[in-house]
Amino acid sequence: KTSRKKAFKALYEAVSRRPVRDTTQRGQIRNEAVALLPYAGKEVGEIHIERLRPFNTNGNWWERAANNLHTLTRSRIIHRDLLFGSGDRLDPELVARNKQLLQSRRNIAEVDVRVVPNPLDTNRVDVVIRTRDSWTISADAGIHSGNELMFGLSESNLWGRGHELRLQTSLDYRHFAYGGNLVEYYVPNMWGSFYEFKFEAGKEFDRSRFGVLFKKDFLKPTDYEVGVEYLRSKERYRFPDRDTVELINHRRFDLWGGYSRYIAPIESSLYLMGRYHYRKYLMRPEATNATTNPALHHRDLLLSGVGLYREHYYSATMIYGYGKREYLTSGYRSELNVGYQWGEYADELYLGLSHKMGGFLPVGYLMGRLDVAGYLNQGERWNRAALDAELRWFSNLYGVRRTHIRQFLGLSYTQGWNRGTGADEWLEFTKSCGPRVLNERLLGTSRMTFESETVFFTPYEPLGFKMAIYGFLDLGLLGYHSNVFKNDPWCALGVGVRVRNERLVFPTIQFQLGVAFGRHGWADSKWVRVSNEPDLQQYRYTPQRPEVLLYK
């Protein structure tokens, strides 16, 4: 019928796509720099930019219409994101880093870089960069606090320049009241300097935000980082020990900078960082004092950090995405942070150690992280100390006919000592660390979680949306005993479906069914959940501004 009637044919093409046999070797893990080693050290000649629209030009009717509405990223905007130029010596690792940087932009869905030998000069090569845009117009909606309705509209490629603009309006649909507007504007690379700029301002009912951010991150093995941020925010803050939500109003100022230097004999970069942090609360709970809500105390903090890091870029598919190449690093980062805090009630010395490493093994990818930190007061007693450790692993990609399977495992442990009371002084199960459908009010000072998830990447693409089916089993221990295994155990299991079109900037849509239980039987659970899951950050080990370790 679809072959005889044009209307039925158009409808069929819009909602269904014939699954094809996978011929792309999607399970292959590729070292992005190795393929370019024969050209290392050669002079870069001409750089050609080839730009493609989000969807195939011979696609179905809605793909062709979307292409016509889309503003293609300008060629000079892609040129600005290049870490190398004509006349430079080609560095394979830098080209691999550049591919990861380009694909991290929200307006870019796919990136391919080809090096072409110059037929007239054996010491010269040309570079061809092909990009495919994302469809960058996105809408969002949500219900908060029972009666607050939010609508959002965003564009991630304004004027074809890669700028992001987001507008949000809030309404009280029960009382027909207007809640306010929020605007965010983000420039990922100002004038090719690799400085980022972000501005946000607006209100949502009893909350408000005004913030400005200006920064540049480490991008090369030898590089510098600098940034400044100001934020004034009035927001709802949850106090888990009282199971209440109260308004807090604060202003924050951050200033940081650093320098890294590549050391060839150890193939690592040594870096130094410094940070000044100021925070003052204009509204907070009246119960705040020297021992209560230490996270809400006024403070000035001066931090310095020193460390080593190394990273090599690899790419694979079907990790957290559904077909496009994803970038991960093999390497490590070790860091020591020392600082001094002038607090509202006491002055304290801060000390923190951090180590993170990961890489590909014959059986998959393994990443580990260890952070330990605390404050030393004038009585020479460590307080508000914490240890946070994590191991994560995912398997190689296995295929069963046209379906691909990957296994994910995660183990985390957090322990606190000499904590205070109130805000951020208790541990609880969170969305990212704990049995994911458990809905019990639980607190403690030690926590351990184990997560297991099996993902089936299906070959079906209705309307161009790829689907993945997953099943999960999560275990958690949480309580006040220093021996975490003596705390109460909790468990959650379930299944779900994730849907994603990687040519769109929309987040992944997730439908989930699950159940939880504890030592004494069934527990309160979020049986059914529909949510938008944001893109997960790629694993990287480059240093960031020195941070104070807090409970998560």
Coordinates of C-alpha atoms in Angstrom, one line a residue:
K1 CA 0.0 0.0 0.0
T2 CA 2.8 2.4 0.8
S3 CA 4.3 1.8 -2.7
R4 CA 1.0 2.7 -4.4
K5 CA -0.2 5.7 -2.3
K6 CA 2.0 8.7 -1.9
A7 CA 0.4 9.8 1.4
F8 CA 0.9 6.3 3.0
K9 CA 4.5 6.2 1.6
A10 CA 5.3 9.6 3.2
L11 CA 3.8 8.6 6.5
Y12 CA 5.7 5.2 6.5
E13 CA 9.0 6.9 5.7
A14 CA 8.5 9.4 8.5
V15 CA 7.8 6.9 11.3
S16 CA 9.9 3.9 10.2
R17 CA 13.3 3.1 8.9
R18 CA 14.4 -0.3 7.7
P19 CA 17.2 -1.7 10.0
V20 CA 20.3 -2.5 8.1
R21 CA 23.2 -4.8 8.8
D22 CA 26.0 -3.1 10.7
T23 CA 29.1 -2.7 8.5
T24 CA 30.8 0.1 10.4
Q25 CA 32.8 -2.0 12.9
R26 CA 31.2 -0.1 15.7
G27 CA 32.8 -2.1 18.4
Q28 CA 36.3 -1.0 17.3
I29 CA 38.3 1.2 19.7
R30 CA 40.5 3.6 17.8
N31 CA 43.5 5.6 19.0
E32 CA 42.8 8.9 17.2
A33 CA 46.5 9.9 17.0
V34 CA 48.0 6.6 15.8
A35 CA 46.6 6.9 12.2
L36 CA 48.3 10.3 11.9
L37 CA 51.8 9.3 13.1
P38 CA 53.2 9.0 9.5
Y39 CA 52.4 12.7 9.1
A40 CA 53.8 13.9 12.4
G41 CA 56.1 16.9 12.1
K42 CA 55.1 17.7 8.5
E43 CA 54.1 21.3 7.7
V44 CA 50.4 21.9 7.6
G45 CA 49.4 23.5 4.2
E46 CA 45.9 24.4 3.2
I47 CA 43.0 23.7 5.6
H48 CA 39.7 22.9 3.9
I49 CA 36.3 23.0 5.7
E50 CA 33.4 20.9 4.4
R51 CA 30.1 21.6 6.2
L52 CA 27.0 19.3 6.0
R53 CA 23.5 20.0 7.1
P54 CA 22.0 18.0 10.0
F55 CA 20.1 15.5 7.8
N56 CA 20.6 13.8 4.5
T57 CA 19.5 15.9 1.6
N58 CA 17.6 13.0 0.1
G59 CA 15.9 12.1 3.4
N60 CA 12.1 12.1 4.1
W61 CA 10.0 15.2 4.0
W62 CA 10.5 16.3 7.6
E63 CA 14.3 15.9 7.3
R64 CA 14.4 18.1 4.1
A65 CA 12.2 20.7 5.8
A66 CA 14.5 20.8 8.9
N67 CA 17.5 21.3 6.7
N68 CA 15.8 24.2 5.0
L69 CA 15.1 25.8 8.4
H70 CA 18.5 25.2 9.8
T71 CA 21.3 27.9 9.8
L72 CA 24.5 26.2 8.8
T73 CA 27.5 26.8 11.0
R74 CA 29.8 29.4 9.4
S75 CA 33.1 28.1 8.0
R76 CA 35.1 30.8 9.9
I77 CA 33.5 29.7 13.2
I78 CA 34.9 26.2 12.7
H79 CA 38.3 27.7 11.8
R80 CA 38.3 29.6 15.1
D81 CA 38.0 26.2 17.0
L82 CA 41.2 24.8 15.4
L83 CA 44.2 24.4 17.7
F84 CA 46.6 24.5 14.7
G85 CA 46.9 26.5 11.6
S86 CA 48.7 26.6 8.2
G87 CA 52.4 26.7 8.7
D88 CA 52.4 24.7 11.9
R89 CA 54.0 21.3 12.4
L90 CA 51.3 18.6 12.5
D91 CA 50.9 17.1 16.0
P92 CA 48.8 13.9 16.0
E93 CA 47.8 14.2 19.6
L94 CA 46.7 17.8 19.1
V95 CA 44.6 16.9 16.1
A96 CA 42.9 14.2 18.1
R97 CA 42.2 16.7 20.9
N98 CA 40.8 19.1 18.3
K99 CA 38.4 16.4 17.0
Q100 CA 37.1 15.9 20.6
L101 CA 36.8 19.7 21.1
L102 CA 34.8 20.2 17.9
Q103 CA 32.4 17.4 18.6
S104 CA 31.9 18.7 22.1
R105 CA 30.2 21.8 20.6
R106 CA 26.4 21.5 20.8
N107 CA 26.0 22.7 17.2
I108 CA 28.3 20.0 15.8
A109 CA 27.0 16.4 15.6
E110 CA 29.9 14.7 13.7
V111 CA 33.5 15.5 12.9
D112 CA 35.9 13.8 10.5
V113 CA 39.5 15.0 9.9
R114 CA 41.6 13.7 7.0
V115 CA 45.2 14.5 6.3
V116 CA 46.1 14.5 2.6
P117 CA 49.8 14.4 1.4
N118 CA 50.7 17.3 -0.8
P119 CA 51.7 15.8 -4.2
L120 CA 54.2 18.6 -4.9
D121 CA 55.9 18.6 -1.5
T122 CA 56.6 15.5 0.6
N123 CA 57.1 17.6 3.7
R124 CA 53.8 19.3 3.5
V125 CA 50.2 18.0 4.1
D126 CA 46.7 19.5 3.6
V127 CA 44.0 19.0 6.2
V128 CA 40.3 18.4 5.3
I129 CA 37.8 18.9 8.1
R130 CA 34.3 17.7 7.5
T131 CA 31.5 18.5 10.0
R132 CA 27.9 17.8 10.2
D133 CA 25.7 20.2 12.1
S134 CA 23.2 19.3 14.8
W135 CA 19.6 20.5 14.6
T136 CA 20.0 23.2 17.3
I137 CA 16.5 24.4 18.1
S138 CA 15.1 22.8 21.2
A139 CA 12.1 23.1 23.5
D140 CA 11.6 22.0 27.0
A141 CA 8.8 21.8 29.6
G142 CA 8.4 20.7 33.2
I143 CA 6.3 20.8 36.3
H144 CA 7.9 21.7 39.6
S145 CA 6.6 21.9 43.2
G146 CA 3.2 20.6 42.1
N147 CA 1.9 23.7 40.4
E148 CA 4.8 25.5 38.7
L149 CA 4.8 25.0 35.0
M150 CA 8.0 25.8 33.0
F151 CA 8.4 26.3 29.3
G152 CA 11.8 26.7 27.6
L153 CA 13.1 27.4 24.1
S154 CA 16.7 27.4 23.1
E155 CA 18.9 27.9 20.0
S156 CA 22.5 26.5 20.1
N157 CA 23.7 27.9 16.9
L158 CA 22.6 31.5 16.8
W159 CA 23.3 33.2 13.5
G160 CA 25.5 30.2 12.6
R161 CA 28.1 31.3 15.1
G162 CA 27.7 28.5 17.7
H163 CA 26.3 30.9 20.3
E164 CA 23.6 29.5 22.6
L165 CA 20.5 31.4 23.7
R166 CA 17.9 30.0 26.1
L167 CA 14.6 31.6 27.2
Q168 CA 12.4 30.2 29.9
T169 CA 9.0 31.3 31.2
S170 CA 7.3 30.1 34.4
L171 CA 3.6 30.0 35.2
D172 CA 1.4 28.9 38.1
Y173 CA -1.2 26.9 36.3
R174 CA -3.4 26.4 39.4
H175 CA -3.7 30.1 40.2
F176 CA -3.1 31.5 36.7
A177 CA -0.1 33.5 38.0
Y178 CA 3.0 34.6 36.1
G179 CA 6.3 33.4 37.6
G180 CA 8.9 35.2 35.6
N181 CA 11.5 34.8 32.8
L182 CA 15.0 33.5 32.7
V183 CA 17.5 34.2 30.0
E184 CA 20.9 32.5 29.4
Y185 CA 23.5 33.4 26.7
Y186 CA 26.7 31.4 26.1
V187 CA 29.6 32.0 23.7
P188 CA 31.9 28.9 23.6
N189 CA 34.8 30.7 21.8
M190 CA 35.0 34.4 21.7
W191 CA 36.8 35.7 18.6
G192 CA 38.9 32.6 18.3
S193 CA 40.6 33.2 21.7
F194 CA 39.1 30.1 23.3
Y195 CA 37.7 32.2 26.1
E196 CA 34.1 31.2 27.1
F197 CA 31.5 33.7 28.1
K198 CA 28.2 33.0 29.9
F199 CA 25.5 35.4 31.1
E200 CA 22.3 34.4 33.0
A201 CA 19.6 36.5 34.6
G202 CA 16.0 36.3 35.6
K203 CA 13.5 35.0 38.1
E204 CA 11.2 32.0 38.7
F205 CA 8.6 32.8 41.3
D206 CA 10.5 33.2 44.6
R207 CA 13.9 32.3 43.0
S208 CA 16.2 34.5 41.0
R209 CA 19.7 34.3 39.4
F210 CA 22.2 36.8 38.0
G211 CA 25.6 35.5 36.9
V212 CA 28.5 36.2 34.6
L213 CA 31.3 33.8 33.7
F214 CA 34.4 34.4 31.7
K215 CA 37.1 31.7 31.4
K216 CA 39.7 29.8 29.4
D217 CA 40.5 26.2 30.0
F218 CA 43.7 24.1 29.5
L219 CA 43.5 22.9 25.9
K220 CA 47.1 21.9 25.1
P221 CA 49.8 20.0 27.1
T222 CA 51.6 23.4 27.5
D223 CA 48.9 26.0 28.1
Y224 CA 47.4 28.4 30.6
E225 CA 44.0 28.7 32.3
V226 CA 42.2 31.7 33.7
G227 CA 38.7 32.5 34.8
V228 CA 36.4 34.8 36.7
E229 CA 32.8 34.2 37.8
Y230 CA 30.2 36.2 39.7
L231 CA 26.9 34.8 40.8
R232 CA 24.0 36.2 42.9
S233 CA 21.4 33.5 43.5
K234 CA 18.2 33.2 45.4
E235 CA 17.2 29.5 45.4
R236 CA 15.5 26.7 47.2
Y237 CA 17.9 24.6 49.3
R238 CA 17.0 21.2 50.7
F239 CA 17.9 20.2 54.2
P240 CA 17.8 16.4 54.3
D241 CA 18.1 16.1 58.1
R242 CA 14.8 18.1 58.5
D243 CA 13.3 17.0 55.2
T244 CA 12.5 20.7 54.5
V245 CA 13.2 23.2 51.7
E246 CA 14.1 26.8 52.5
L247 CA 15.1 29.8 50.5
I248 CA 18.7 30.9 50.6
N249 CA 20.2 34.0 49.0
H250 CA 23.9 34.3 48.4
R251 CA 26.5 36.0 46.2
R252 CA 29.7 34.3 45.1
F253 CA 32.9 35.5 43.5
D254 CA 35.6 33.2 42.0
L255 CA 38.9 34.1 40.4
W256 CA 41.4 31.4 39.3
G257 CA 44.3 30.8 37.0
G258 CA 47.0 28.3 36.2
Y259 CA 49.8 27.2 33.9
S260 CA 50.8 23.8 32.6
R261 CA 54.1 22.7 31.1
Y262 CA 54.6 19.5 29.1
I263 CA 57.6 17.3 30.3
A264 CA 58.6 15.0 27.4
P265 CA 60.6 12.4 29.4
I266 CA 57.5 11.4 31.5
E267 CA 55.0 12.3 28.7
S268 CA 53.0 14.3 31.2
S269 CA 52.2 17.9 32.0
L270 CA 53.1 19.6 35.3
Y271 CA 50.6 22.3 36.3
L272 CA 50.2 25.0 39.0
M273 CA 46.8 26.5 39.9
G274 CA 45.5 29.2 42.2
R275 CA 42.0 30.2 43.2
Y276 CA 40.3 32.9 45.3
H277 CA 36.7 32.2 46.4
Y278 CA 34.4 34.5 48.3
R279 CA 30.8 33.7 49.4
K280 CA 28.4 35.7 51.5
Y281 CA 24.8 34.7 52.4
L282 CA 22.1 37.3 52.5
M283 CA 19.4 34.9 53.5
R284 CA 19.8 31.5 55.3
P285 CA 18.2 29.6 58.2
E286 CA 18.2 31.3 61.5
A287 CA 19.6 28.2 63.2
T288 CA 22.9 28.7 61.4
N289 CA 25.8 29.1 63.9
A290 CA 29.4 27.9 64.5
T291 CA 28.4 24.2 64.4
T292 CA 25.3 24.2 62.3
N293 CA 25.1 24.5 58.5
P294 CA 28.9 25.2 58.0
A295 CA 28.3 25.0 54.3
L296 CA 26.3 28.2 54.6
H297 CA 28.9 30.3 56.5
H298 CA 30.4 33.4 55.0
R299 CA 33.9 32.8 53.9
D300 CA 37.0 33.8 52.0
L301 CA 39.1 31.0 50.7
L302 CA 42.5 31.0 49.1
L303 CA 43.6 27.8 47.3
S304 CA 46.7 26.6 45.4
G305 CA 47.1 23.4 43.6
V306 CA 49.9 21.4 41.9
G307 CA 49.6 18.3 39.9
L308 CA 50.6 16.0 37.0
Y309 CA 48.3 14.8 34.2
R310 CA 48.5 12.8 30.9
E311 CA 45.8 12.1 28.4
H312 CA 45.7 10.2 25.1
Y313 CA 42.5 10.3 23.1
Y314 CA 40.6 7.2 22.0
S315 CA 37.2 7.0 20.3
A316 CA 34.5 4.3 20.2
T317 CA 30.7 4.2 19.6
M318 CA 27.7 3.1 21.6
I319 CA 29.0 4.0 25.0
Y320 CA 26.6 6.7 26.1
G321 CA 25.6 7.6 22.6
Y322 CA 23.9 5.6 20.0
G323 CA 26.1 5.5 16.9
K324 CA 28.3 8.7 16.7
R325 CA 31.9 8.5 17.8
E326 CA 32.5 9.3 21.4
Y327 CA 35.9 10.4 22.9
L328 CA 37.5 9.1 26.0
T329 CA 41.0 9.5 27.4
S330 CA 43.6 7.1 28.6
G331 CA 45.7 8.7 31.3
Y332 CA 45.8 10.0 34.8
R333 CA 45.6 13.1 36.9
S334 CA 47.2 13.5 40.4
E335 CA 46.7 16.7 42.3
L336 CA 47.5 18.3 45.7
N337 CA 45.4 21.3 46.9
V338 CA 46.4 23.4 49.9
G339 CA 44.5 26.4 51.1
Y340 CA 43.4 28.7 53.9
Q341 CA 39.9 29.7 54.8
W342 CA 38.9 32.9 56.7
G343 CA 35.5 31.8 58.0
E344 CA 32.7 33.5 59.7
Y345 CA 33.3 31.7 63.0
A346 CA 36.8 30.2 62.6
D347 CA 39.9 30.2 60.4
E348 CA 41.0 26.9 59.0
L349 CA 43.7 25.2 56.9
Y350 CA 42.5 23.1 54.0
L351 CA 44.3 20.1 52.5
G352 CA 43.1 17.9 49.7
L353 CA 44.5 15.0 47.6
S354 CA 43.1 13.7 44.4
H355 CA 44.0 10.9 41.9
K356 CA 42.1 9.8 38.8
M357 CA 43.2 7.4 36.1
G358 CA 41.7 5.2 33.4
G359 CA 42.3 3.4 30.2
F360 CA 41.3 0.6 27.9
L361 CA 41.9 -3.0 28.8
P362 CA 41.3 -6.2 26.7
V363 CA 37.9 -6.6 28.4
G364 CA 36.8 -2.9 28.3
Y365 CA 37.4 0.5 29.8
L366 CA 38.3 0.9 33.5
M367 CA 38.3 4.2 35.4
G368 CA 39.2 4.9 39.0
R369 CA 39.1 8.0 41.3
L370 CA 40.2 8.7 44.8
D371 CA 39.7 12.0 46.7
V372 CA 40.4 12.8 50.3
A373 CA 40.3 16.2 52.0
G374 CA 39.5 18.0 55.2
Y375 CA 39.9 21.2 57.3
L376 CA 42.4 21.6 60.1
N377 CA 41.3 24.1 62.8
Q378 CA 43.3 26.0 65.3
G379 CA 42.9 23.2 67.8
E380 CA 44.9 21.0 65.4
R381 CA 41.9 18.7 64.9
W382 CA 40.7 17.6 61.5
N383 CA 37.1 18.3 60.9
R384 CA 34.6 18.1 58.0
A385 CA 36.9 15.5 56.4
A386 CA 35.7 13.1 53.7
L387 CA 37.0 10.3 51.5
D388 CA 35.4 9.6 48.2
A389 CA 36.4 6.6 46.0
E390 CA 34.9 5.3 42.7
L391 CA 35.5 2.5 40.2
R392 CA 33.7 2.4 36.8
W393 CA 34.0 -0.1 34.1
F394 CA 32.2 -0.9 30.8
S395 CA 32.7 -3.9 28.6
N396 CA 33.6 -4.2 25.0
L397 CA 30.7 -4.0 22.5
Y398 CA 29.2 -7.3 21.6
G399 CA 26.8 -8.0 18.8
V400 CA 23.9 -10.4 18.5
R401 CA 22.6 -10.1 14.9
R402 CA 21.9 -6.4 14.5
T403 CA 21.6 -5.7 18.2
H404 CA 24.7 -4.6 20.2
I405 CA 25.2 -5.2 23.9
R406 CA 27.4 -3.4 26.5
Q407 CA 27.7 -4.0 30.2
F408 CA 28.3 -1.2 32.7
L409 CA 29.5 -1.6 36.4
G410 CA 30.1 1.0 39.0
L411 CA 31.3 0.9 42.6
S412 CA 31.6 4.0 44.9
Y413 CA 32.4 4.6 48.5
T414 CA 32.1 7.8 50.6
Q415 CA 33.0 8.2 54.3
G416 CA 32.9 11.4 56.4
W417 CA 34.6 12.2 59.8
N418 CA 33.9 14.9 62.4
R419 CA 31.1 16.4 60.3
G420 CA 28.9 19.1 61.6
T421 CA 25.1 19.3 61.4
G422 CA 22.7 20.7 58.9
A423 CA 23.3 21.5 55.2
D424 CA 25.7 19.2 53.3
E425 CA 26.8 17.4 56.5
W426 CA 24.9 14.2 55.8
L427 CA 25.1 11.6 53.1
E428 CA 22.0 10.3 51.3
F429 CA 21.2 8.3 48.2
T430 CA 21.1 10.6 45.2
K431 CA 20.1 10.3 41.6
S432 CA 23.7 9.6 40.5
C433 CA 24.8 7.6 43.5
G434 CA 22.4 5.1 44.9
P435 CA 19.6 2.7 44.1
R436 CA 18.0 4.7 41.3
V437 CA 14.2 4.1 42.1
L438 CA 14.5 4.2 45.9
N439 CA 12.3 6.9 47.4
E440 CA 13.0 6.5 51.1
R441 CA 14.3 9.3 53.4
L442 CA 17.7 8.0 54.5
L443 CA 20.8 9.7 56.0
G444 CA 24.2 8.6 57.2
T445 CA 27.9 9.4 57.3
S446 CA 29.1 6.4 55.3
R447 CA 27.8 5.2 51.9
M448 CA 28.6 2.4 49.4
T449 CA 26.8 1.7 46.2
F450 CA 27.1 -0.8 43.4
E451 CA 25.5 -0.3 40.0
S452 CA 25.0 -2.8 37.2
E453 CA 23.4 -2.0 33.9
T454 CA 23.1 -4.0 30.7
V455 CA 22.3 -2.0 27.6
F456 CA 20.9 -3.4 24.3
F457 CA 21.4 -1.0 21.4
T458 CA 18.7 -1.9 18.9
P459 CA 18.9 -1.3 15.1
Y460 CA 15.5 0.4 14.9
E461 CA 15.1 4.1 14.1
P462 CA 11.5 5.4 14.1
L463 CA 11.6 9.0 12.9
G464 CA 15.4 8.8 13.0
F465 CA 15.3 8.2 16.8
K466 CA 17.6 5.3 17.9
M467 CA 16.5 3.2 20.8
A468 CA 18.3 1.4 23.6
I469 CA 16.7 -1.1 26.0
Y470 CA 18.4 -1.5 29.4
G471 CA 18.0 -3.5 32.6
F472 CA 19.6 -2.5 36.0
L473 CA 20.4 -3.8 39.4
D474 CA 21.6 -1.3 42.1
L475 CA 22.7 -2.1 45.6
G476 CA 23.4 0.4 48.4
L477 CA 24.6 0.6 52.0
L478 CA 23.9 3.8 54.0
G479 CA 24.1 4.6 57.7
Y480 CA 26.2 6.1 60.6
H481 CA 28.4 3.1 61.3
S482 CA 32.1 3.5 60.3
N483 CA 32.1 0.0 59.0
V484 CA 29.8 0.5 56.0
F485 CA 28.9 -3.2 55.8
K486 CA 27.1 -2.9 59.1
N487 CA 24.7 -0.3 57.7
D488 CA 21.3 -1.1 56.3
P489 CA 21.3 -2.6 52.7
W490 CA 18.9 -1.5 49.9
C491 CA 18.3 -2.8 46.5
A492 CA 16.6 -1.6 43.3
L493 CA 16.0 -3.3 39.9
G494 CA 14.1 -2.5 36.8
V495 CA 14.1 -2.0 33.1
G496 CA 13.8 1.0 30.8
V497 CA 14.0 2.4 27.3
R498 CA 16.1 5.4 26.0
V499 CA 15.4 7.2 22.8
R500 CA 17.7 9.6 21.1
N501 CA 18.3 11.3 17.8
E502 CA 21.9 12.3 17.7
R503 CA 21.4 14.9 15.1
L504 CA 19.3 16.9 17.5
V505 CA 20.3 18.8 20.6
F506 CA 17.4 17.4 22.6
P507 CA 18.5 15.3 25.6
T508 CA 17.9 11.6 25.7
I509 CA 14.3 10.7 26.6
Q510 CA 14.1 7.9 29.1
F511 CA 11.1 5.7 30.2
Q512 CA 11.8 3.5 33.3
L513 CA 10.0 0.9 35.4
G514 CA 11.6 -0.2 38.7
V515 CA 11.0 -1.4 42.2
A516 CA 13.1 -1.2 45.4
F517 CA 13.3 -3.1 48.7
G518 CA 15.3 -3.2 51.9
R519 CA 16.1 -5.4 54.8
H520 CA 12.4 -5.6 55.9
G521 CA 10.8 -6.0 52.5
W522 CA 9.3 -3.6 49.8
A523 CA 10.4 0.0 50.0
D524 CA 8.9 3.2 48.8
S525 CA 9.8 3.4 45.1
K526 CA 9.5 5.6 42.0
W527 CA 7.7 2.8 40.1
V528 CA 7.4 4.7 36.8
R529 CA 9.6 7.5 35.7
V530 CA 9.8 9.6 32.5
S531 CA 12.7 12.0 32.2
N532 CA 15.2 13.8 30.1
E533 CA 18.7 12.5 30.6
P534 CA 21.4 15.1 29.9
D535 CA 24.5 14.0 27.9
L536 CA 27.2 12.5 30.1
Q537 CA 30.5 14.2 30.2
Q538 CA 33.4 12.5 28.4
Y539 CA 36.1 11.1 30.6
R540 CA 39.0 13.6 30.7
Y541 CA 41.9 14.1 33.1
T542 CA 42.9 17.7 32.4
P543 CA 43.1 19.8 35.5
Q544 CA 40.4 22.2 36.6
R545 CA 40.4 25.0 39.2
P546 CA 41.3 23.8 42.7
E547 CA 38.1 22.5 44.4
V548 CA 37.1 21.9 47.9
L549 CA 35.8 18.3 48.4
L550 CA 32.3 18.3 49.8
Y551 CA 29.7 15.6 50.3
K552 CA 27.8 14.6 47.2

